[in-house]
CSV table of C-alpha atoms and ligand atoms in Angstrom, one decimal:
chain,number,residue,atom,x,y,z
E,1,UNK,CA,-10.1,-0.5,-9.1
E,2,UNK,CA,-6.8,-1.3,-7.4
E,3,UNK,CA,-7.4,-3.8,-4.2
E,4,UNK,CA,-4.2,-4.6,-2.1
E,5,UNK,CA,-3.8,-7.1,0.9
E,6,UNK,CA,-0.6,-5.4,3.0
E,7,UNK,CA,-0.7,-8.9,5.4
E,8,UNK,CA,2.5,-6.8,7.9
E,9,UNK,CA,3.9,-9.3,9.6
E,10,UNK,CA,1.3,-12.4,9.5
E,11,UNK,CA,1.0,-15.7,7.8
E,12,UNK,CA,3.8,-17.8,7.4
E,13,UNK,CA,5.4,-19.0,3.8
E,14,UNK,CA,2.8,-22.3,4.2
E,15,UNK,CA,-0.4,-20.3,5.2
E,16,UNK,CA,0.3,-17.6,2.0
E,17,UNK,CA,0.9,-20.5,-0.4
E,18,UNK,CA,-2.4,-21.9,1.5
E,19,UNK,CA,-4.0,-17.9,0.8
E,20,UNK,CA,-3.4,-17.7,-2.8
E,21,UNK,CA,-4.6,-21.1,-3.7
E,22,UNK,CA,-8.2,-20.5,-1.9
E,23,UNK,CA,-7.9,-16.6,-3.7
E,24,UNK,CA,-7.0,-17.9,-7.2
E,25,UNK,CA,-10.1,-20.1,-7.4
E,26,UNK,CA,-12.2,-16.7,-6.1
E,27,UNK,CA,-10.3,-14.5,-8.7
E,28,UNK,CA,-11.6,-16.3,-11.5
E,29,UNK,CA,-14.7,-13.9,-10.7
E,30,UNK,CA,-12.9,-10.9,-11.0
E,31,UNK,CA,-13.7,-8.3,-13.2
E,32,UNK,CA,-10.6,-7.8,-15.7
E,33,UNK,CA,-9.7,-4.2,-15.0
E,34,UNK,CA,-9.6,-5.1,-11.4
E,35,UNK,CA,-5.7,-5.4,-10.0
E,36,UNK,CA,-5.1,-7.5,-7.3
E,37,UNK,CA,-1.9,-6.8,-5.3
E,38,UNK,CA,0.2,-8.9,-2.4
E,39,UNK,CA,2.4,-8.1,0.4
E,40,UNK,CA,3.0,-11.1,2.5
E,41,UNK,CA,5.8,-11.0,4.6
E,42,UNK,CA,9.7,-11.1,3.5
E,43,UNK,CA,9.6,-14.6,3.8
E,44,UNK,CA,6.8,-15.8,2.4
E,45,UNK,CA,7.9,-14.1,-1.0
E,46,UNK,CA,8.0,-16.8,-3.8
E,47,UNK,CA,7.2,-17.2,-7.3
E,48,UNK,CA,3.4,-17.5,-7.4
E,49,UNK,CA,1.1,-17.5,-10.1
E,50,UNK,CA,-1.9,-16.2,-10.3
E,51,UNK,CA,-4.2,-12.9,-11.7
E,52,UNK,CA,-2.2,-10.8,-9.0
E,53,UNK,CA,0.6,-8.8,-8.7
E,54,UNK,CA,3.2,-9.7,-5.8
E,55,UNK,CA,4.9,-6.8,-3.8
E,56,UNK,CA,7.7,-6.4,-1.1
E,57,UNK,CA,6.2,-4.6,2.3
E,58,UNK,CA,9.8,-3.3,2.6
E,59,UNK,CA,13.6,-3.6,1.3
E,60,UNK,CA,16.7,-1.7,2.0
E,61,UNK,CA,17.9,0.4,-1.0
E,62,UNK,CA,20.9,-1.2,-2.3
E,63,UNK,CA,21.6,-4.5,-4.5
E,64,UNK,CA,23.2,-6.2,-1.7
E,65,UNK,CA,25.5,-5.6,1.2
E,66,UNK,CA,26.0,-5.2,4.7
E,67,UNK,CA,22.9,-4.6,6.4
E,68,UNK,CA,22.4,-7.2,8.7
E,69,UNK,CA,18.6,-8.0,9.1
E,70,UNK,CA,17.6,-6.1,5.8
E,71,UNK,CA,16.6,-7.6,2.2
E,72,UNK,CA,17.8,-5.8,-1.3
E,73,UNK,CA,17.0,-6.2,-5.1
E,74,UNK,CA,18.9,-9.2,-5.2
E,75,UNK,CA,16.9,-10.6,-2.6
E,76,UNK,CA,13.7,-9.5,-4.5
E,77,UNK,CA,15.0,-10.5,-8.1
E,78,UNK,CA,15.2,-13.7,-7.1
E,79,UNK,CA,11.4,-13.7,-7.2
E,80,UNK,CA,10.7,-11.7,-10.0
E,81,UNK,CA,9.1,-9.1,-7.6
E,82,UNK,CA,9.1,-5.5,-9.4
E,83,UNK,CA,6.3,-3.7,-6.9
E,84,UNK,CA,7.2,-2.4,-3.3
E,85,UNK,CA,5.1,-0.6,-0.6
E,86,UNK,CA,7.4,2.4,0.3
E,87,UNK,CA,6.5,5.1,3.6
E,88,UNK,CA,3.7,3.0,5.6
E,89,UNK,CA,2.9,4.8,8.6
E,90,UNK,CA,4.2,1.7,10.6
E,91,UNK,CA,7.6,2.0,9.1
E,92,UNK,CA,7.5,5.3,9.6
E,93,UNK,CA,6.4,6.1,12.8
E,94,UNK,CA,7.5,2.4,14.7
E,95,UNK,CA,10.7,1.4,12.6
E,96,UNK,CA,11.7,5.0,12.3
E,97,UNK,CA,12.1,6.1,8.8
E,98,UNK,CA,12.7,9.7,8.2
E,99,UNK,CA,11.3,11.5,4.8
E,100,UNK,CA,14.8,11.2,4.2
E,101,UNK,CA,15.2,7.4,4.4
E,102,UNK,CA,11.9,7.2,2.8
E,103,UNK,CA,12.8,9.5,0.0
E,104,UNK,CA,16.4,7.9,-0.7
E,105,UNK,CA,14.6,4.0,-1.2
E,106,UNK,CA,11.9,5.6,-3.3
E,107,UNK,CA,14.8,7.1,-5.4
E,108,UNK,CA,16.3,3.8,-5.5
E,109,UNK,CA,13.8,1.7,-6.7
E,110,UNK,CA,12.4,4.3,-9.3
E,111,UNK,CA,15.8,3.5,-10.6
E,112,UNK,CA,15.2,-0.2,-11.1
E,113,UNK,CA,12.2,0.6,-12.4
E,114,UNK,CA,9.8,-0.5,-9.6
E,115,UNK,CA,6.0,0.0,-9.4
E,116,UNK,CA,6.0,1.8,-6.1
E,117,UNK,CA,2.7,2.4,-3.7
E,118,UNK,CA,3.6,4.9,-1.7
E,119,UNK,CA,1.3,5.7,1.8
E,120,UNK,CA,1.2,9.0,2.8
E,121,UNK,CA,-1.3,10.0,6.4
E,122,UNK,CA,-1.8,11.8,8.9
E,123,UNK,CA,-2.2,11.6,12.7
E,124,UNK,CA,-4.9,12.4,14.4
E,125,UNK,CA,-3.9,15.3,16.6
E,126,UNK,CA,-3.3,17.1,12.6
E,127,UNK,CA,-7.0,15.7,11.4
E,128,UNK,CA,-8.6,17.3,14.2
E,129,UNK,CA,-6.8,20.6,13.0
E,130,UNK,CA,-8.9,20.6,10.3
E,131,UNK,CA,-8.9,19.9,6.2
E,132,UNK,CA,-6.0,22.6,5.1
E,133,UNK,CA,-4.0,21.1,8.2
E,134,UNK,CA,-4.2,17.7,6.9
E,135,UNK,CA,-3.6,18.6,3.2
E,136,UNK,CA,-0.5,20.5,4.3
E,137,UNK,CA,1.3,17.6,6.7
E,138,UNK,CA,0.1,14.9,3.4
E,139,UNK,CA,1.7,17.3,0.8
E,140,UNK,CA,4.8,17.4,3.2
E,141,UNK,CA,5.5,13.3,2.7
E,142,UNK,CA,6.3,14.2,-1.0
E,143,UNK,CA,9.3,15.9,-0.4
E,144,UNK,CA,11.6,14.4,-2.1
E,145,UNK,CA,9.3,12.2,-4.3
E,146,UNK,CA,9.7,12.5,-7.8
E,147,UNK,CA,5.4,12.4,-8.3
E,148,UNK,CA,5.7,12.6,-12.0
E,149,UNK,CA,7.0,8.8,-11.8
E,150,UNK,CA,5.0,6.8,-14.3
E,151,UNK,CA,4.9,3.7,-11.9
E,152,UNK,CA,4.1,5.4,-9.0
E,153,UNK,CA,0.4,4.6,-6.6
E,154,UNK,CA,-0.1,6.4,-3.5
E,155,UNK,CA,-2.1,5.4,-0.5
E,156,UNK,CA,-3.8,7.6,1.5
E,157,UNK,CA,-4.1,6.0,5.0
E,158,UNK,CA,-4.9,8.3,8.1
E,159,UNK,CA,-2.8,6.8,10.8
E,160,UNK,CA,-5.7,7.0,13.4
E,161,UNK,CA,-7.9,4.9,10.6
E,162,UNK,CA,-5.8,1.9,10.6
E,163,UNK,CA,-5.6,-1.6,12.4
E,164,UNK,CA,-8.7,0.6,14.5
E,165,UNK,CA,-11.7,-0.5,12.5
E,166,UNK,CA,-12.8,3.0,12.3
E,167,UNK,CA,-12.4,3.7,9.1
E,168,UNK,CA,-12.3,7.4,7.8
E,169,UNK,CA,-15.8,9.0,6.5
E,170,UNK,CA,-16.8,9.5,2.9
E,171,UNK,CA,-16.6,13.2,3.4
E,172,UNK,CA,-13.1,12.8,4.5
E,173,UNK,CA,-12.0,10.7,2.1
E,174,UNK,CA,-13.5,12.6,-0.9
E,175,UNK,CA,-12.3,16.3,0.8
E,176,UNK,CA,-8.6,14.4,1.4
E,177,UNK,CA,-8.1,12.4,-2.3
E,178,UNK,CA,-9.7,15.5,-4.3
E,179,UNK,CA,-7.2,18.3,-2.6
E,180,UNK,CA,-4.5,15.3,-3.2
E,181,UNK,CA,-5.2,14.3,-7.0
E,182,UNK,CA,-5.0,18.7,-7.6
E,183,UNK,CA,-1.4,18.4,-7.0
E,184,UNK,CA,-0.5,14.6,-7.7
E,185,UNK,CA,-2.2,13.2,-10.4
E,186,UNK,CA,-1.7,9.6,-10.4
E,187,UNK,CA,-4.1,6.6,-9.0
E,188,UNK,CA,-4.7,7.0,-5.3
E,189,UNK,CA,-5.8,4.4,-3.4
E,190,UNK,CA,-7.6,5.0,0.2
E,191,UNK,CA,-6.2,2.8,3.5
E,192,UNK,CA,-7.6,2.2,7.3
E,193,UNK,CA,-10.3,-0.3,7.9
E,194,UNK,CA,-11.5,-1.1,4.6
E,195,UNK,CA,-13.1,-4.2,5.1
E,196,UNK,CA,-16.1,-6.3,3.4
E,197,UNK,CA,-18.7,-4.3,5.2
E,198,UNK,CA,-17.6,-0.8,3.9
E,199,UNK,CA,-16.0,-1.3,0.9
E,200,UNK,CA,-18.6,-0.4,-1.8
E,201,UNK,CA,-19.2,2.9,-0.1
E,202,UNK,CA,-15.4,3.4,0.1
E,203,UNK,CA,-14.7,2.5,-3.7
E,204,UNK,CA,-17.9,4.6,-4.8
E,205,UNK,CA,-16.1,8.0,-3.5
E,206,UNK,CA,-14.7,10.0,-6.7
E,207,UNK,CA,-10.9,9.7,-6.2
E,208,UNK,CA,-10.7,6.5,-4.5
E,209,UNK,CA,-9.2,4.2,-7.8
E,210,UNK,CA,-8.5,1.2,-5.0
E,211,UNK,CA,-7.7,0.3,-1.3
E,212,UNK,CA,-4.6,-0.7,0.7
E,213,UNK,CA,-6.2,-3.2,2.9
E,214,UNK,CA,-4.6,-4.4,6.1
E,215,UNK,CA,-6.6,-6.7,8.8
E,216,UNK,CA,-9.4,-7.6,6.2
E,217,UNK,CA,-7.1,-9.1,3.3
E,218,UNK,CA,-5.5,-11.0,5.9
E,219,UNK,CA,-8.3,-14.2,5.5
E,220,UNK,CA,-8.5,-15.2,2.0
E,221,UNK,CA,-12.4,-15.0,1.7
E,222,UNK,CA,-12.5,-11.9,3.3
E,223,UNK,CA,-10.3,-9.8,1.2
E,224,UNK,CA,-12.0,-11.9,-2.3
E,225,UNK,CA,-15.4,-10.6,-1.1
E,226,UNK,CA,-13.7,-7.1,-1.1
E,227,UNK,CA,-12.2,-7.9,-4.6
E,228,UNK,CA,-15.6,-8.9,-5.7
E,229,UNK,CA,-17.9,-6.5,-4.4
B,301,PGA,P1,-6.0,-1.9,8.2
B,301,PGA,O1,-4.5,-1.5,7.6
B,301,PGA,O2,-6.8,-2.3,7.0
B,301,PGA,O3,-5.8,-3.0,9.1
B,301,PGA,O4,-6.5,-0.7,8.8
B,301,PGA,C1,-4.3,-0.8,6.5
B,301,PGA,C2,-2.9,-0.6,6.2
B,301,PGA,O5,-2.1,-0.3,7.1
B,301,PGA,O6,-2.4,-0.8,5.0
């Protein structure tokens, strides 16, 4: 199983240092074909060491340059960090990135050779359409995704399920990740209000290989109990 903490924009570069020194002691427990990713914030990126992987939340696709605001691979090199969360609903929907944009920094860093998780969802005015709706507007965030990438994840995280704590149901989750893996075969983790208290029903579903955890991963025991369940 895949578990990732997405922490958006919390914890500072002194309370993620603090985070990973309270998870490292709880990792020790961790079963060895578990993978543990984090996505703190821009700043808080550093070179840590521990049984995780480290990930950017965002970066602009180019080395360097002018793009006031924005961090590139230089800015990631510098900490080693080959793994990036491309297509969250939040960038998305509040920061504005069109399928284009989205599909140009996918293209990008499949070039340098990143491991990408890329979120795909849907909102809810499209889930209450019905199953073949909601396949159809999912399918529809791969246009121009190369999904035969060998380092590629995808999240499935309905848009209505997360930050809400009502996650999705096990029927929706199993109908949504087994029409997915028919046309994208590669592990698919689920996303939106995964948390301690519903995790081993989330990870039992067939299709669900991890989660993309938000609000939950942001407290160190928390997101470990997850990890360890
Ligand atoms: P949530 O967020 O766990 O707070 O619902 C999930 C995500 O956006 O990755």
């Amino acid at each position: 199983m895949i578990f990732a903490a997405n922490f958006k924009m919390n914890h500072t570069r002194k309370s993620t240092h603090e985070y990973i020194e309270a998870l490292n002691e709880k990792l020790l427990a961790k079963h060895p074909d578990d993978k543990v990713y984090i996505f703190p914030p821009s700043t808080a990126l550093d070179g840590y060491e521990g049984n995780f992987t480290i990930g950017a939340q965002n970066a602009y696709p180019a080395k360097n340059g002018a793009y006031t605001g924005e961090i590139g691979l230089e800015q990631l090199e510098e900490f080693d960090i080959g793994t990036i969360l491309i297509g969250h609903s939040e960038r998305r929907e509040l920061l504005g990135e069109s399928q284009e944009k989205v599909a140009r920094k996918f293209s990008f860093f499949k070039e340098h050779g990143f491991e990408i998780i890329y979120c795909i969802g849907e909102p809810l005015h499209i889930r209450e359409e019905g199953d073949e709706e909601v396949i159809e507007y999912l399918l529809a965030q791969f246009e121009g995704i190369d999904t035969s990438y060998e380092k590629l994840i995808v999240a499935y995280e309905p848009i209505w399920a997360i930050g809400t704590g009502r996650s999705a149901t096990t029927e929706e989750i199993s109908t949504t990740h087994e029409a997915l893996k028919r046309t994208v075969q590669k592990p698919l983790l689920y996303g939106g209000s995964a948390k301690p208290a519903n995790i081993k029903e989330i990870i039992s579903i067939r299709g669900v290989d991890g989660v993309l955890v938000g609000s939950a991963s942001l407290d160190a025991e928390s997101f470990s109990k997850m990890v360890l369940s």
